[in-house]
JSON list of C-alpha atoms in Angstrom, two decimals:
[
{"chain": "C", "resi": 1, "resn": "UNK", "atom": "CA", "xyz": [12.02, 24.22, -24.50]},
{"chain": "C", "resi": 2, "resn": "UNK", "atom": "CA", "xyz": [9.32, 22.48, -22.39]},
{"chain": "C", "resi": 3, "resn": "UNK", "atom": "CA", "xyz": [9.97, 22.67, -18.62]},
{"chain": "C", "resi": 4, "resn": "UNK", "atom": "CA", "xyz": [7.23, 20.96, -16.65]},
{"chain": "C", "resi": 5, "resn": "UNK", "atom": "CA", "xyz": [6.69, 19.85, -13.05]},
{"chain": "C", "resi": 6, "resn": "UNK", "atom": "CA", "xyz": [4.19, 17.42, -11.24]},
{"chain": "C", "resi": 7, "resn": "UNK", "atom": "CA", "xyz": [4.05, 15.01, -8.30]},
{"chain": "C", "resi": 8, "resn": "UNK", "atom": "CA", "xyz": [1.33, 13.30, -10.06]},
{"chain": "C", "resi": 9, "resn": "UNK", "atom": "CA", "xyz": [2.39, 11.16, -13.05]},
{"chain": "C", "resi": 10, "resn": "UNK", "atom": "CA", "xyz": [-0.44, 8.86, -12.56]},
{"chain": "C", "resi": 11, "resn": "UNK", "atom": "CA", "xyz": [-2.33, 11.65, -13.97]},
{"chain": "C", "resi": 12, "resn": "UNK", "atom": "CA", "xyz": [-0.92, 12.70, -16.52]},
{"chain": "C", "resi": 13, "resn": "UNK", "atom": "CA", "xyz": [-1.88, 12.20, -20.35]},
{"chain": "C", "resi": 14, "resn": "UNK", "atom": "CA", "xyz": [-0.41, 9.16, -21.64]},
{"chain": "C", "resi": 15, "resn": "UNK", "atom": "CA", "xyz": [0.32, 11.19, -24.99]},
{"chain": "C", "resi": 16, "resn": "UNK", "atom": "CA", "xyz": [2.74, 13.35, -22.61]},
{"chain": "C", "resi": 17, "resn": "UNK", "atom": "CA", "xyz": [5.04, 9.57, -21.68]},
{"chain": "C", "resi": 18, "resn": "UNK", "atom": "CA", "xyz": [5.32, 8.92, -24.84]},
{"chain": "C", "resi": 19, "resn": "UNK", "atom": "CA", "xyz": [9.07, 7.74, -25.74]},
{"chain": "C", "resi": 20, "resn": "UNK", "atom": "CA", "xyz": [10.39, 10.67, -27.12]},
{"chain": "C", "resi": 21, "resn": "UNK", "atom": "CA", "xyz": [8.32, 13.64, -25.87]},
{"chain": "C", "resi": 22, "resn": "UNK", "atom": "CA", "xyz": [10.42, 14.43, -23.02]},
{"chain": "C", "resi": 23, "resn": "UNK", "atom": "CA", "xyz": [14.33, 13.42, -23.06]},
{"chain": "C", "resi": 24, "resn": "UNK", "atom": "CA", "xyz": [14.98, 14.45, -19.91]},
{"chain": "C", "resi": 25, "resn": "UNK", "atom": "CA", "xyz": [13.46, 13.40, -16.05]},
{"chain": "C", "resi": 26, "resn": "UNK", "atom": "CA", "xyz": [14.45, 14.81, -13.07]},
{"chain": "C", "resi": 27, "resn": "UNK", "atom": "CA", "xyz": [13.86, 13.55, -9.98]},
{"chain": "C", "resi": 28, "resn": "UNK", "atom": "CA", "xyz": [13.95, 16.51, -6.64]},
{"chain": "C", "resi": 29, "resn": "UNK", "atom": "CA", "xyz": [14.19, 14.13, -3.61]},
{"chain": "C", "resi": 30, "resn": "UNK", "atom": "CA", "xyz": [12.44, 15.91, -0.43]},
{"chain": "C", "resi": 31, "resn": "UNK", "atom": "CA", "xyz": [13.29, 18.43, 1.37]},
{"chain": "C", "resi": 32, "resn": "UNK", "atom": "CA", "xyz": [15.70, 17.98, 4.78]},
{"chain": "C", "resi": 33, "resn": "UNK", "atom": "CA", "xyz": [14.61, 20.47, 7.79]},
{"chain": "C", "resi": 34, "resn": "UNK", "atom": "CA", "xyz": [17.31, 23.23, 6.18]},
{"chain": "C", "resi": 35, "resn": "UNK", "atom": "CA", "xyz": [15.72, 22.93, 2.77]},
{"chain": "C", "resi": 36, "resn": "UNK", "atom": "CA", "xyz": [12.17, 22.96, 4.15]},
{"chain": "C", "resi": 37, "resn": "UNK", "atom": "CA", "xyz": [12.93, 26.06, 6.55]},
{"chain": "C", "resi": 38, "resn": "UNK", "atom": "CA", "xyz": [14.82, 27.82, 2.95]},
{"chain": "C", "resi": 39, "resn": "UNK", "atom": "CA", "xyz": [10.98, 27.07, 1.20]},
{"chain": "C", "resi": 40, "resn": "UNK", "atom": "CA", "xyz": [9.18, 28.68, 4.08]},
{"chain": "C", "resi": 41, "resn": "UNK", "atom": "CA", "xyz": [11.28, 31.61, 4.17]},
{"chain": "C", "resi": 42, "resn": "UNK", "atom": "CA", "xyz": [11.25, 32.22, 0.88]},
{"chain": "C", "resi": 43, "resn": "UNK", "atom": "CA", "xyz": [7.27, 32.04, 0.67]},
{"chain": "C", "resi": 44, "resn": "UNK", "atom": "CA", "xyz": [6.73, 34.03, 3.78]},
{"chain": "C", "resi": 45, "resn": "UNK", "atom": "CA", "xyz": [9.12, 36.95, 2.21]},
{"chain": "C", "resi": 46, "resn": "UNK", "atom": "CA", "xyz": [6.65, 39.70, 2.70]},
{"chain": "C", "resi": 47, "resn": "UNK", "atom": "CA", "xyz": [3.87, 38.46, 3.99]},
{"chain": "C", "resi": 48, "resn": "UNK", "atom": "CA", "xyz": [3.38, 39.81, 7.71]},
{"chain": "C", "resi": 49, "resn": "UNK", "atom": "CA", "xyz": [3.56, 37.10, 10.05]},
{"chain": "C", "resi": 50, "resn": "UNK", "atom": "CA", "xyz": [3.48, 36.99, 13.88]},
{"chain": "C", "resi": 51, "resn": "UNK", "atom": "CA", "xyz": [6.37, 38.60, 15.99]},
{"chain": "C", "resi": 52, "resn": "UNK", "atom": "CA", "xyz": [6.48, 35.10, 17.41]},
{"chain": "C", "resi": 53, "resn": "UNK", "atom": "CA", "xyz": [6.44, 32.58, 14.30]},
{"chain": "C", "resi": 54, "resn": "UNK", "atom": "CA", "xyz": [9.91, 30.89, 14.17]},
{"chain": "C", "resi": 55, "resn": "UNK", "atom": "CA", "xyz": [10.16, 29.15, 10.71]},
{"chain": "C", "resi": 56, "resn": "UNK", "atom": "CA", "xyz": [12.53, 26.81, 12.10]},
{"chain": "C", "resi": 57, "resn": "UNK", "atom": "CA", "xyz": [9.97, 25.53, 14.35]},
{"chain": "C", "resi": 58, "resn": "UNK", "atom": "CA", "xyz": [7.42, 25.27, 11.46]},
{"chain": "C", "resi": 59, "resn": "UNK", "atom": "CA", "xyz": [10.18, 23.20, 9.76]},
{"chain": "C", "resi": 60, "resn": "UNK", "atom": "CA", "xyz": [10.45, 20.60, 12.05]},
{"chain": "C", "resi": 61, "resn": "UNK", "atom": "CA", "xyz": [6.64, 20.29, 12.64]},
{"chain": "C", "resi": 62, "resn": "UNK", "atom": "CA", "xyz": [5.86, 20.16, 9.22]},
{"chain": "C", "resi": 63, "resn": "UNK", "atom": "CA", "xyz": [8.56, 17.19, 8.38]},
{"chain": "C", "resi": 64, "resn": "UNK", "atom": "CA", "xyz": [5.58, 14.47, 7.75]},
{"chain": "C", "resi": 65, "resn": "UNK", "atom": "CA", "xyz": [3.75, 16.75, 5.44]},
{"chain": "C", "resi": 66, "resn": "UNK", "atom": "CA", "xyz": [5.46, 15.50, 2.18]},
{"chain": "C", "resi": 67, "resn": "UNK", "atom": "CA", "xyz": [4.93, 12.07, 0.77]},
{"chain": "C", "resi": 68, "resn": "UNK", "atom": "CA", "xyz": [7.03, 10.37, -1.89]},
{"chain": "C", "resi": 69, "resn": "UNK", "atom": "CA", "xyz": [5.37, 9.93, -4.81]},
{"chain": "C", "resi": 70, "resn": "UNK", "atom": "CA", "xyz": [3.20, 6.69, -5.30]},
{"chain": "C", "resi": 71, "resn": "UNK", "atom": "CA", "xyz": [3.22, 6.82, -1.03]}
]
């Protein structure tokens, strides 16, 4: 079992597309301001942040920081 992930298929190795080499595709639409705020909280498990850094608010700040792919 292969798993791979990339936001980047322009990039990849046309070998890799190939009909046959992987059966299955995926697609993980963006994240909403919930999903976003679960990512942050997850990657900030830990790590000592600021008594005043409200993940929430990083959420909604960071909205435009994701493009769809080919955007």
């Amino acid at each position: 079992v292969v798993l791979a992930a990339t936001n980047r298929v322009d990039i990849l190795d046309p070998a890799l597309l190939r009909p046959g080499r992987f059966d299955r595709q995926v697609f993980v639409g963006l994240p909403d301001i919930k999903g976003r705020q679960d990512i942050l909280t997850i990657h900030a498990k830990g790590k000592p942040l600021a008594e005043d850094v409200d993940l929430a608010k990083v959420a909604r700040a960071t909205a435009g920081f994701t493009v769809e792919p080919g955007g």
